[in-house]
mmCIF file with all atom_site columns, C-alpha atoms in Angstrom:
data_model
loop_
_atom_site.group_PDB
_atom_site.id
_atom_site.type_symbol
_atom_site.label_atom_id
_atom_site.label_alt_id
_atom_site.label_comp_id
_atom_site.label_asym_id
_atom_site.label_entity_id
_atom_site.label_seq_id
_atom_site.pdbx_PDB_ins_code
_atom_site.Cartn_x
_atom_site.Cartn_y
_atom_site.Cartn_z
_atom_site.occupancy
_atom_site.B_iso_or_equiv
_atom_site.pdbx_formal_charge
_atom_site.auth_seq_id
_atom_site.auth_comp_id
_atom_site.auth_asym_id
_atom_site.auth_atom_id
_atom_site.pdbx_PDB_model_num
ATOM 1   C CA . MET H 1 1   ? -113.154 71.020  -49.988 1.00 58.00 ? 1   MET H CA 1
ATOM 2   C CA . SER H 1 2   ? -109.702 72.834  -47.562 1.00 61.00 ? 2   SER H CA 1
ATOM 3   C CA . VAL H 1 3   ? -108.997 76.284  -47.705 1.00 63.00 ? 3   VAL H CA 1
ATOM 4   C CA . SER H 1 4   ? -105.936 77.910  -48.095 1.00 67.00 ? 4   SER H CA 1
ATOM 5   C CA . ARG H 1 5   ? -105.728 80.669  -45.432 1.00 77.00 ? 5   ARG H CA 1
ATOM 6   C CA . GLY H 1 6   ? -102.681 83.337  -45.175 1.00 80.00 ? 6   GLY H CA 1
ATOM 7   C CA . PHE H 1 7   ? -101.037 85.694  -42.653 1.00 82.00 ? 7   PHE H CA 1
ATOM 8   C CA . THR H 1 8   ? -103.538 88.372  -41.192 1.00 89.00 ? 8   THR H CA 1
ATOM 9   C CA . LEU H 1 9   ? -102.406 91.783  -41.151 1.00 89.00 ? 9   LEU H CA 1
ATOM 10  C CA . VAL H 1 10  ? -101.789 92.001  -38.023 1.00 92.00 ? 10  VAL H CA 1
ATOM 11  C CA . GLU H 1 11  ? -99.746  88.816  -37.310 1.00 90.00 ? 11  GLU H CA 1
ATOM 12  C CA . VAL H 1 12  ? -97.548  90.249  -40.208 1.00 92.00 ? 12  VAL H CA 1
ATOM 13  C CA . VAL H 1 13  ? -97.231  93.139  -38.401 1.00 94.00 ? 13  VAL H CA 1
ATOM 14  C CA . VAL H 1 14  ? -96.769  91.510  -34.736 1.00 94.00 ? 14  VAL H CA 1
ATOM 15  C CA . ALA H 1 15  ? -93.898  89.331  -36.635 1.00 94.00 ? 15  ALA H CA 1
ATOM 16  C CA . LEU H 1 16  ? -92.410  92.487  -38.300 1.00 95.00 ? 16  LEU H CA 1
ATOM 17  C CA . ALA H 1 17  ? -92.427  94.502  -34.495 1.00 95.00 ? 17  ALA H CA 1
ATOM 18  C CA . ILE H 1 18  ? -90.096  91.146  -33.046 1.00 95.00 ? 18  ILE H CA 1
ATOM 19  C CA . LEU H 1 19  ? -88.237  90.701  -36.291 1.00 95.00 ? 19  LEU H CA 1
ATOM 20  C CA . SER H 1 20  ? -86.976  94.607  -35.724 1.00 96.00 ? 20  SER H CA 1
ATOM 21  C CA . LEU H 1 21  ? -86.208  94.643  -32.022 1.00 95.00 ? 21  LEU H CA 1
ATOM 22  C CA . VAL H 1 22  ? -83.637  91.299  -32.787 1.00 95.00 ? 22  VAL H CA 1
ATOM 23  C CA . MET H 1 23  ? -82.016  93.384  -35.644 1.00 95.00 ? 23  MET H CA 1
ATOM 24  C CA . LEU H 1 24  ? -81.883  96.367  -33.211 1.00 95.00 ? 24  LEU H CA 1
ATOM 25  C CA . THR H 1 25  ? -80.109  94.094  -30.367 1.00 94.00 ? 25  THR H CA 1
ATOM 26  C CA . THR H 1 26  ? -77.405  92.933  -32.802 1.00 95.00 ? 26  THR H CA 1
ATOM 27  C CA . ILE H 1 27  ? -76.895  95.652  -34.542 1.00 95.00 ? 27  ILE H CA 1
ATOM 28  C CA . THR H 1 28  ? -75.946  97.670  -30.509 1.00 93.00 ? 28  THR H CA 1
ATOM 29  C CA . GLY H 1 29  ? -75.005  94.871  -29.251 1.00 93.00 ? 29  GLY H CA 1
ATOM 30  C CA . LEU H 1 30  ? -72.373  95.375  -32.428 1.00 93.00 ? 30  LEU H CA 1
ATOM 31  C CA . ARG H 1 31  ? -72.288  98.153  -32.148 1.00 93.00 ? 31  ARG H CA 1
ATOM 32  C CA . THR H 1 32  ? -71.028  98.461  -28.715 1.00 92.00 ? 32  THR H CA 1
ATOM 33  C CA . LEU H 1 33  ? -68.565  95.835  -29.623 1.00 91.00 ? 33  LEU H CA 1
ATOM 34  C CA . ALA H 1 34  ? -67.187  98.061  -31.551 1.00 91.00 ? 34  ALA H CA 1
ATOM 35  C CA . ASN H 1 35  ? -66.255  100.505 -29.549 1.00 91.00 ? 35  ASN H CA 1
ATOM 36  C CA . THR H 1 36  ? -65.785  98.508  -26.801 1.00 92.00 ? 36  THR H CA 1
ATOM 37  C CA . GLN H 1 37  ? -62.565  96.596  -28.941 1.00 91.00 ? 37  GLN H CA 1
ATOM 38  C CA . GLY H 1 38  ? -61.467  100.618 -30.196 1.00 90.00 ? 38  GLY H CA 1
ATOM 39  C CA . ALA H 1 39  ? -61.170  101.005 -26.581 1.00 88.00 ? 39  ALA H CA 1
ATOM 40  C CA . LEU H 1 40  ? -59.153  98.612  -26.173 1.00 90.00 ? 40  LEU H CA 1
ATOM 41  C CA . ASP H 1 41  ? -57.397  99.029  -29.553 1.00 89.00 ? 41  ASP H CA 1
ATOM 42  C CA . ARG H 1 42  ? -56.344  102.812 -28.262 1.00 84.00 ? 42  ARG H CA 1
ATOM 43  C CA . MET H 1 43  ? -55.362  101.239 -24.589 1.00 85.00 ? 43  MET H CA 1
ATOM 44  C CA . THR H 1 44  ? -53.238  99.191  -25.714 1.00 88.00 ? 44  THR H CA 1
ATOM 45  C CA . GLY H 1 45  ? -51.612  101.117 -27.998 1.00 83.00 ? 45  GLY H CA 1
ATOM 46  C CA . ARG H 1 46  ? -50.846  103.821 -24.845 1.00 81.00 ? 46  ARG H CA 1
ATOM 47  C CA . ILE H 1 47  ? -49.758  100.871 -22.413 1.00 86.00 ? 47  ILE H CA 1
ATOM 48  C CA . ASP H 1 48  ? -47.372  99.647  -25.611 1.00 87.00 ? 48  ASP H CA 1
ATOM 49  C CA . GLU H 1 49  ? -45.628  103.364 -25.776 1.00 84.00 ? 49  GLU H CA 1
ATOM 50  C CA . VAL H 1 50  ? -45.102  103.982 -22.255 1.00 85.00 ? 50  VAL H CA 1
ATOM 51  C CA . ARG H 1 51  ? -43.762  100.783 -22.534 1.00 88.00 ? 51  ARG H CA 1
ATOM 52  C CA . THR H 1 52  ? -41.461  100.890 -25.581 1.00 87.00 ? 52  THR H CA 1
ATOM 53  C CA . VAL H 1 53  ? -40.358  104.161 -24.237 1.00 86.00 ? 53  VAL H CA 1
ATOM 54  C CA . SER H 1 54  ? -39.550  103.390 -20.732 1.00 86.00 ? 54  SER H CA 1
ATOM 55  C CA . SER H 1 55  ? -37.284  100.453 -22.090 1.00 87.00 ? 55  SER H CA 1
ATOM 56  C CA . PHE H 1 56  ? -35.317  102.345 -24.548 1.00 84.00 ? 56  PHE H CA 1
ATOM 57  C CA . LEU H 1 57  ? -34.142  104.997 -22.038 1.00 85.00 ? 57  LEU H CA 1
ATOM 58  C CA . ARG H 1 58  ? -33.668  101.532 -19.550 1.00 84.00 ? 58  ARG H CA 1
ATOM 59  C CA . ASP H 1 59  ? -31.504  99.880  -21.556 1.00 83.00 ? 59  ASP H CA 1
ATOM 60  C CA . THR H 1 60  ? -29.542  103.343 -22.842 1.00 83.00 ? 60  THR H CA 1
ATOM 61  C CA . LEU H 1 61  ? -28.624  104.651 -19.827 1.00 81.00 ? 61  LEU H CA 1
ATOM 62  C CA . GLU H 1 62  ? -27.757  101.543 -18.712 1.00 78.00 ? 62  GLU H CA 1
ATOM 63  C CA . SER H 1 63  ? -24.926  101.920 -20.849 1.00 74.00 ? 63  SER H CA 1
ATOM 64  C CA . ALA H 1 64  ? -24.312  105.315 -19.985 1.00 74.00 ? 64  ALA H CA 1
ATOM 65  C CA . ALA H 1 65  ? -21.539  106.400 -17.512 1.00 48.00 ? 65  ALA H CA 1
ATOM 66  C CA . ILE H 1 66  ? -20.756  109.004 -15.117 1.00 48.00 ? 66  ILE H CA 1
ATOM 67  C CA . GLY H 1 67  ? -17.375  110.278 -14.196 1.00 46.00 ? 67  GLY H CA 1
ATOM 68  C CA . SER H 1 68  ? -15.532  113.571 -13.565 1.00 44.00 ? 68  SER H CA 1
ATOM 69  C CA . SER H 1 69  ? -14.332  115.219 -16.163 1.00 43.00 ? 69  SER H CA 1
ATOM 70  C CA . GLY H 1 70  ? -13.201  119.280 -16.637 1.00 38.00 ? 70  GLY H CA 1
ATOM 71  C CA . ALA H 1 71  ? -15.799  120.599 -18.810 1.00 38.00 ? 71  ALA H CA 1
ATOM 72  C CA . GLY H 1 72  ? -18.924  118.912 -17.021 1.00 41.00 ? 72  GLY H CA 1
ATOM 73  C CA . GLY H 1 73  ? -18.861  115.952 -18.638 1.00 41.00 ? 73  GLY H CA 1
ATOM 74  C CA . LEU H 1 74  ? -18.227  112.461 -17.641 1.00 38.00 ? 74  LEU H CA 1
ATOM 75  C CA . ALA H 1 75  ? -14.675  110.769 -18.558 1.00 35.00 ? 75  ALA H CA 1
ATOM 76  C CA . LEU H 1 76  ? -14.400  106.893 -18.685 1.00 37.00 ? 76  LEU H CA 1
ATOM 77  C CA . GLY H 1 77  ? -9.823   107.499 -19.314 1.00 37.00 ? 77  GLY H CA 1
ATOM 78  C CA . GLY H 1 78  ? -9.294   107.486 -23.304 1.00 39.00 ? 78  GLY H CA 1
ATOM 79  C CA . SER H 1 79  ? -9.755   109.785 -25.471 1.00 42.00 ? 79  SER H CA 1
ATOM 80  C CA . SER H 1 80  ? -12.310  113.058 -25.132 1.00 41.00 ? 80  SER H CA 1
ATOM 81  C CA . ARG H 1 81  ? -13.988  111.839 -27.900 1.00 44.00 ? 81  ARG H CA 1
ATOM 82  C CA . GLU H 1 82  ? -14.645  108.528 -25.761 1.00 51.00 ? 82  GLU H CA 1
ATOM 83  C CA . ALA H 1 83  ? -15.300  110.370 -22.968 1.00 62.00 ? 83  ALA H CA 1
ATOM 84  C CA . ALA H 1 84  ? -18.924  109.943 -21.541 1.00 68.00 ? 84  ALA H CA 1
ATOM 85  C CA . TYR H 1 85  ? -20.800  112.977 -21.159 1.00 79.00 ? 85  TYR H CA 1
ATOM 86  C CA . PHE H 1 86  ? -24.165  113.020 -19.168 1.00 82.00 ? 86  PHE H CA 1
ATOM 87  C CA . GLU H 1 87  ? -26.459  117.010 -18.562 1.00 85.00 ? 87  GLU H CA 1
ATOM 88  C CA . LEU H 1 88  ? -29.971  117.257 -17.125 1.00 86.00 ? 88  LEU H CA 1
ATOM 89  C CA . THR H 1 89  ? -32.097  120.460 -18.820 1.00 85.00 ? 89  THR H CA 1
ATOM 90  C CA . GLU H 1 90  ? -35.268  121.554 -16.890 1.00 85.00 ? 90  GLU H CA 1
ATOM 91  C CA . ASP H 1 91  ? -36.660  120.178 -20.125 1.00 86.00 ? 91  ASP H CA 1
ATOM 92  C CA . SER H 1 92  ? -34.502  117.844 -21.739 1.00 90.00 ? 92  SER H CA 1
ATOM 93  C CA . LEU H 1 93  ? -31.628  114.905 -20.652 1.00 90.00 ? 93  LEU H CA 1
ATOM 94  C CA . THR H 1 94  ? -28.765  113.921 -22.552 1.00 89.00 ? 94  THR H CA 1
ATOM 95  C CA . TRP H 1 95  ? -26.311  111.628 -22.069 1.00 87.00 ? 95  TRP H CA 1
ATOM 96  C CA . LYS H 1 96  ? -23.867  109.378 -24.306 1.00 87.00 ? 96  LYS H CA 1
ATOM 97  C CA . SER H 1 97  ? -24.907  105.531 -24.915 1.00 84.00 ? 97  SER H CA 1
ATOM 98  C CA . THR H 1 98  ? -24.011  103.272 -27.496 1.00 80.00 ? 98  THR H CA 1
ATOM 99  C CA . ILE H 1 99  ? -26.690  102.611 -29.987 1.00 78.00 ? 99  ILE H CA 1
ATOM 100 C CA . LEU H 1 100 ? -28.510  100.297 -32.518 1.00 71.00 ? 100 LEU H CA 1
ATOM 101 C CA . ILE H 1 101 ? -30.119  102.191 -34.586 1.00 64.00 ? 101 ILE H CA 1
ATOM 102 C CA . GLY H 1 102 ? -31.432  100.415 -38.002 1.00 62.00 ? 102 GLY H CA 1
ATOM 103 C CA . GLU H 1 103 ? -30.532  97.230  -38.784 1.00 62.00 ? 103 GLU H CA 1
ATOM 104 C CA . GLY H 1 104 ? -26.784  96.785  -37.851 1.00 58.00 ? 104 GLY H CA 1
ATOM 105 C CA . PHE H 1 105 ? -26.397  100.520 -37.807 1.00 64.00 ? 105 PHE H CA 1
ATOM 106 C CA . GLY H 1 106 ? -25.137  102.184 -35.290 1.00 69.00 ? 106 GLY H CA 1
ATOM 107 C CA . GLY H 1 107 ? -22.348  102.915 -32.519 1.00 78.00 ? 107 GLY H CA 1
ATOM 108 C CA . THR H 1 108 ? -21.866  105.295 -30.305 1.00 82.00 ? 108 THR H CA 1
ATOM 109 C CA . TYR H 1 109 ? -24.139  108.474 -30.089 1.00 86.00 ? 109 TYR H CA 1
ATOM 110 C CA . LEU H 1 110 ? -25.358  111.609 -27.671 1.00 88.00 ? 110 LEU H CA 1
ATOM 111 C CA . LEU H 1 111 ? -29.222  111.104 -27.033 1.00 90.00 ? 111 LEU H CA 1
ATOM 112 C CA . ARG H 1 112 ? -30.804  114.038 -26.086 1.00 92.00 ? 112 ARG H CA 1
ATOM 113 C CA . VAL H 1 113 ? -34.929  113.235 -24.827 1.00 93.00 ? 113 VAL H CA 1
ATOM 114 C CA . ALA H 1 114 ? -36.351  116.944 -24.664 1.00 93.00 ? 114 ALA H CA 1
ATOM 115 C CA . LYS H 1 115 ? -40.053  117.941 -24.542 1.00 93.00 ? 115 LYS H CA 1
ATOM 116 C CA . GLU H 1 116 ? -40.650  120.283 -27.637 1.00 93.00 ? 116 GLU H CA 1
ATOM 117 C CA . ASP H 1 117 ? -43.857  122.421 -27.632 1.00 91.00 ? 117 ASP H CA 1
ATOM 118 C CA . ASP H 1 118 ? -46.351  119.200 -27.520 1.00 93.00 ? 118 ASP H CA 1
ATOM 119 C CA . LEU H 1 119 ? -43.996  116.359 -28.071 1.00 94.00 ? 119 LEU H CA 1
ATOM 120 C CA . LEU H 1 120 ? -41.811  113.894 -26.626 1.00 92.00 ? 120 LEU H CA 1
ATOM 121 C CA . VAL H 1 121 ? -38.729  113.895 -28.898 1.00 94.00 ? 121 VAL H CA 1
ATOM 122 C CA . LEU H 1 122 ? -35.349  111.667 -29.409 1.00 92.00 ? 122 LEU H CA 1
ATOM 123 C CA . ARG H 1 123 ? -32.778  113.155 -31.084 1.00 92.00 ? 123 ARG H CA 1
ATOM 124 C CA . TRP H 1 124 ? -29.128  112.038 -32.059 1.00 89.00 ? 124 TRP H CA 1
ATOM 125 C CA . GLN H 1 125 ? -25.671  113.370 -33.491 1.00 87.00 ? 125 GLN H CA 1
ATOM 126 C CA . GLU H 1 126 ? -22.481  111.826 -33.117 1.00 84.00 ? 126 GLU H CA 1
ATOM 127 C CA . PRO H 1 127 ? -20.255  113.007 -30.613 1.00 81.00 ? 127 PRO H CA 1
ATOM 128 C CA . GLY H 1 128 ? -17.789  116.294 -30.862 1.00 74.00 ? 128 GLY H CA 1
ATOM 129 C CA . VAL H 1 129 ? -14.025  115.521 -30.485 1.00 65.00 ? 129 VAL H CA 1
ATOM 130 C CA . SER H 1 130 ? -14.349  116.824 -26.816 1.00 63.00 ? 130 SER H CA 1
ATOM 131 C CA . GLY H 1 131 ? -17.078  114.256 -26.277 1.00 62.00 ? 131 GLY H CA 1
ATOM 132 C CA . GLU H 1 132 ? -19.531  116.951 -26.310 1.00 69.00 ? 132 GLU H CA 1
ATOM 133 C CA . PRO H 1 133 ? -22.883  117.926 -28.995 1.00 71.00 ? 133 PRO H CA 1
ATOM 134 C CA . ASP H 1 134 ? -21.147  118.904 -31.972 1.00 67.00 ? 134 ASP H CA 1
ATOM 135 C CA . GLN H 1 135 ? -24.521  121.058 -34.137 1.00 70.00 ? 135 GLN H CA 1
ATOM 136 C CA . ASP H 1 136 ? -26.911  122.102 -32.696 1.00 83.00 ? 136 ASP H CA 1
ATOM 137 C CA . TRP H 1 137 ? -29.293  119.082 -31.771 1.00 89.00 ? 137 TRP H CA 1
ATOM 138 C CA . SER H 1 138 ? -31.738  121.008 -33.931 1.00 86.00 ? 138 SER H CA 1
ATOM 139 C CA . GLU H 1 139 ? -30.405  119.611 -36.913 1.00 85.00 ? 139 GLU H CA 1
ATOM 140 C CA . ALA H 1 140 ? -29.485  116.095 -35.424 1.00 89.00 ? 140 ALA H CA 1
ATOM 141 C CA . GLN H 1 141 ? -31.824  113.480 -36.750 1.00 88.00 ? 141 GLN H CA 1
ATOM 142 C CA . GLU H 1 142 ? -34.836  112.797 -34.638 1.00 91.00 ? 142 GLU H CA 1
ATOM 143 C CA . ARG H 1 143 ? -37.620  110.377 -33.566 1.00 91.00 ? 143 ARG H CA 1
ATOM 144 C CA . THR H 1 144 ? -41.142  111.185 -31.904 1.00 92.00 ? 144 THR H CA 1
ATOM 145 C CA . LEU H 1 145 ? -41.104  108.838 -29.094 1.00 90.00 ? 145 LEU H CA 1
ATOM 146 C CA . ALA H 1 146 ? -45.050  110.513 -27.617 1.00 90.00 ? 146 ALA H CA 1
ATOM 147 C CA . GLU H 1 147 ? -47.207  112.997 -29.006 1.00 90.00 ? 147 GLU H CA 1
ATOM 148 C CA . ASP H 1 148 ? -49.776  115.228 -26.825 1.00 91.00 ? 148 ASP H CA 1
ATOM 149 C CA . LEU H 1 149 ? -47.347  115.675 -24.584 1.00 92.00 ? 149 LEU H CA 1
ATOM 150 C CA . GLN H 1 150 ? -48.753  118.033 -21.327 1.00 94.00 ? 150 GLN H CA 1
ATOM 151 C CA . GLU H 1 151 ? -46.059  116.851 -18.457 1.00 93.00 ? 151 GLU H CA 1
ATOM 152 C CA . PHE H 1 152 ? -42.060  116.601 -18.787 1.00 92.00 ? 152 PHE H CA 1
ATOM 153 C CA . GLU H 1 153 ? -40.017  117.363 -15.680 1.00 93.00 ? 153 GLU H CA 1
ATOM 154 C CA . LEU H 1 154 ? -36.973  115.460 -14.802 1.00 92.00 ? 154 LEU H CA 1
ATOM 155 C CA . ALA H 1 155 ? -34.876  115.790 -11.294 1.00 91.00 ? 155 ALA H CA 1
ATOM 156 C CA . TRP H 1 156 ? -31.657  113.561 -9.965  1.00 91.00 ? 156 TRP H CA 1
ATOM 157 C CA . ARG H 1 157 ? -29.820  112.643 -7.043  1.00 91.00 ? 157 ARG H CA 1
ATOM 158 C CA . ASP H 1 158 ? -26.611  111.443 -6.463  1.00 89.00 ? 158 ASP H CA 1
ATOM 159 C CA . GLU H 1 159 ? -27.930  108.619 -4.060  1.00 89.00 ? 159 GLU H CA 1
ATOM 160 C CA . ALA H 1 160 ? -30.700  106.415 -3.256  1.00 85.00 ? 160 ALA H CA 1
ATOM 161 C CA . GLY H 1 161 ? -31.180  108.402 0.283   1.00 87.00 ? 161 GLY H CA 1
ATOM 162 C CA . ASP H 1 162 ? -30.821  112.182 -1.215  1.00 90.00 ? 162 ASP H CA 1
ATOM 163 C CA . ASP H 1 163 ? -33.619  114.814 -1.575  1.00 92.00 ? 163 ASP H CA 1
ATOM 164 C CA . TRP H 1 164 ? -34.342  114.817 -5.600  1.00 93.00 ? 164 TRP H CA 1
ATOM 165 C CA . GLN H 1 165 ? -32.652  117.859 -7.046  1.00 90.00 ? 165 GLN H CA 1
ATOM 166 C CA . ARG H 1 166 ? -34.027  119.391 -10.072 1.00 88.00 ? 166 ARG H CA 1
ATOM 167 C CA . GLN H 1 167 ? -31.054  122.010 -10.989 1.00 87.00 ? 167 GLN H CA 1
ATOM 168 C CA . TRP H 1 168 ? -27.874  120.307 -12.525 1.00 85.00 ? 168 TRP H CA 1
ATOM 169 C CA . GLU H 1 169 ? -24.583  122.234 -12.601 1.00 83.00 ? 169 GLU H CA 1
ATOM 170 C CA . LYS H 1 170 ? -21.982  120.940 -14.484 1.00 78.00 ? 170 LYS H CA 1
ATOM 171 C CA . GLY H 1 171 ? -19.838  118.609 -12.250 1.00 78.00 ? 171 GLY H CA 1
ATOM 172 C CA . ASP H 1 172 ? -22.414  117.442 -10.884 1.00 82.00 ? 172 ASP H CA 1
ATOM 173 C CA . THR H 1 173 ? -22.938  113.973 -10.568 1.00 81.00 ? 173 THR H CA 1
ATOM 174 C CA . ALA H 1 174 ? -26.502  111.521 -10.591 1.00 84.00 ? 174 ALA H CA 1
ATOM 175 C CA . GLY H 1 175 ? -26.094  108.630 -9.659  1.00 86.00 ? 175 GLY H CA 1
ATOM 176 C CA . TRP H 1 176 ? -29.940  108.230 -9.749  1.00 89.00 ? 176 TRP H CA 1
ATOM 177 C CA . VAL H 1 177 ? -32.761  110.116 -12.604 1.00 90.00 ? 177 VAL H CA 1
ATOM 178 C CA . ARG H 1 178 ? -36.313  110.714 -12.111 1.00 91.00 ? 178 ARG H CA 1
ATOM 179 C CA . LEU H 1 179 ? -38.733  111.623 -15.285 1.00 91.00 ? 179 LEU H CA 1
ATOM 180 C CA . GLN H 1 180 ? -42.500  112.163 -14.919 1.00 92.00 ? 180 GLN H CA 1
ATOM 181 C CA . LEU H 1 181 ? -44.903  112.713 -17.871 1.00 91.00 ? 181 LEU H CA 1
ATOM 182 C CA . ARG H 1 182 ? -47.581  113.753 -19.098 1.00 91.00 ? 182 ARG H CA 1
ATOM 183 C CA . ALA H 1 183 ? -49.088  113.049 -22.267 1.00 90.00 ? 183 ALA H CA 1
ATOM 184 C CA . SER H 1 184 ? -52.854  113.068 -24.058 1.00 87.00 ? 184 SER H CA 1
ATOM 185 C CA . ASP H 1 185 ? -54.222  113.806 -20.299 1.00 89.00 ? 185 ASP H CA 1
ATOM 186 C CA . ARG H 1 186 ? -52.781  110.583 -18.481 1.00 88.00 ? 186 ARG H CA 1
ATOM 187 C CA . TYR H 1 187 ? -49.889  110.335 -16.626 1.00 90.00 ? 187 TYR H CA 1
ATOM 188 C CA . TRP H 1 188 ? -47.684  107.641 -17.164 1.00 89.00 ? 188 TRP H CA 1
ATOM 189 C CA . PRO H 1 189 ? -46.182  105.179 -14.108 1.00 89.00 ? 189 PRO H CA 1
ATOM 190 C CA . GLU H 1 190 ? -42.999  107.730 -12.993 1.00 90.00 ? 190 GLU H CA 1
ATOM 191 C CA . LEU H 1 191 ? -40.059  106.473 -14.352 1.00 89.00 ? 191 LEU H CA 1
ATOM 192 C CA . VAL H 1 192 ? -36.527  105.811 -12.039 1.00 89.00 ? 192 VAL H CA 1
ATOM 193 C CA . MET H 1 193 ? -33.614  104.442 -13.886 1.00 87.00 ? 193 MET H CA 1
ATOM 194 C CA . GLN H 1 194 ? -30.142  103.687 -11.910 1.00 84.00 ? 194 GLN H CA 1
ATOM 195 C CA . VAL H 1 195 ? -27.516  105.436 -13.725 1.00 80.00 ? 195 VAL H CA 1
ATOM 196 C CA . PRO H 1 196 ? -23.961  103.276 -13.609 1.00 72.00 ? 196 PRO H CA 1
ATOM 197 C CA . ARG H 1 197 ? -20.564  104.406 -12.963 1.00 67.00 ? 197 ARG H CA 1
#
C-alpha cells in the first residue's frame, strides 16, 4: 500500500523564502530600471532644451544684421521701419530678425531674450516706425525658453580677436555675441554666435 506524502513545514518555509528573495530582487531591479529611465528622460529633456534654444538663437541671429545709424539702431538702407536693430544690456539681448511664428504666421520682429526672475524669456513685437521697440516689453508676446535660470551673462566683441566686452553703448557694433547660462544647477555649453553684417 502506498502512502502519499506532502511537503514538510520546513520545505514550504524554505520554498517561500527563496520565492521572496527572487521577488525582492525582481522588484528592486524594476525600480532601478524605472529610476534610470526617469533620469535619462530628464537628461534628454535638458539636452533637447539646450539644443532647441541654441539653434533658435543661432538661426535668428544669422538673419539679423548690424549697420550704423545715429540711434544705435542698425541701418540696412530702405525705410526706417526696415532698419535693423541690435542692442545688448546686462540682462537682455535685443535684435531685429525675420522669423516664422506658428504655421504661416511670421515676418520681421524685434526679438528680446532676457533673464526675468529665474526664467529665460523670449519676447517679440513688431518694430515701431523708427525700427525700435514701439511699446513696453512687458506688454509683448512671450515664451519661456528655460526655467530655474541662475546665471545669464552676455558679452560681445567686434572682431574675432578682440577682447569680450560687457558694456554696450549706442553706436557700438558687434560681430560676435557670447551667451553663458546656468539653469537647474547645470551650466549650458557656452554659446558663441556670429552676427552677420
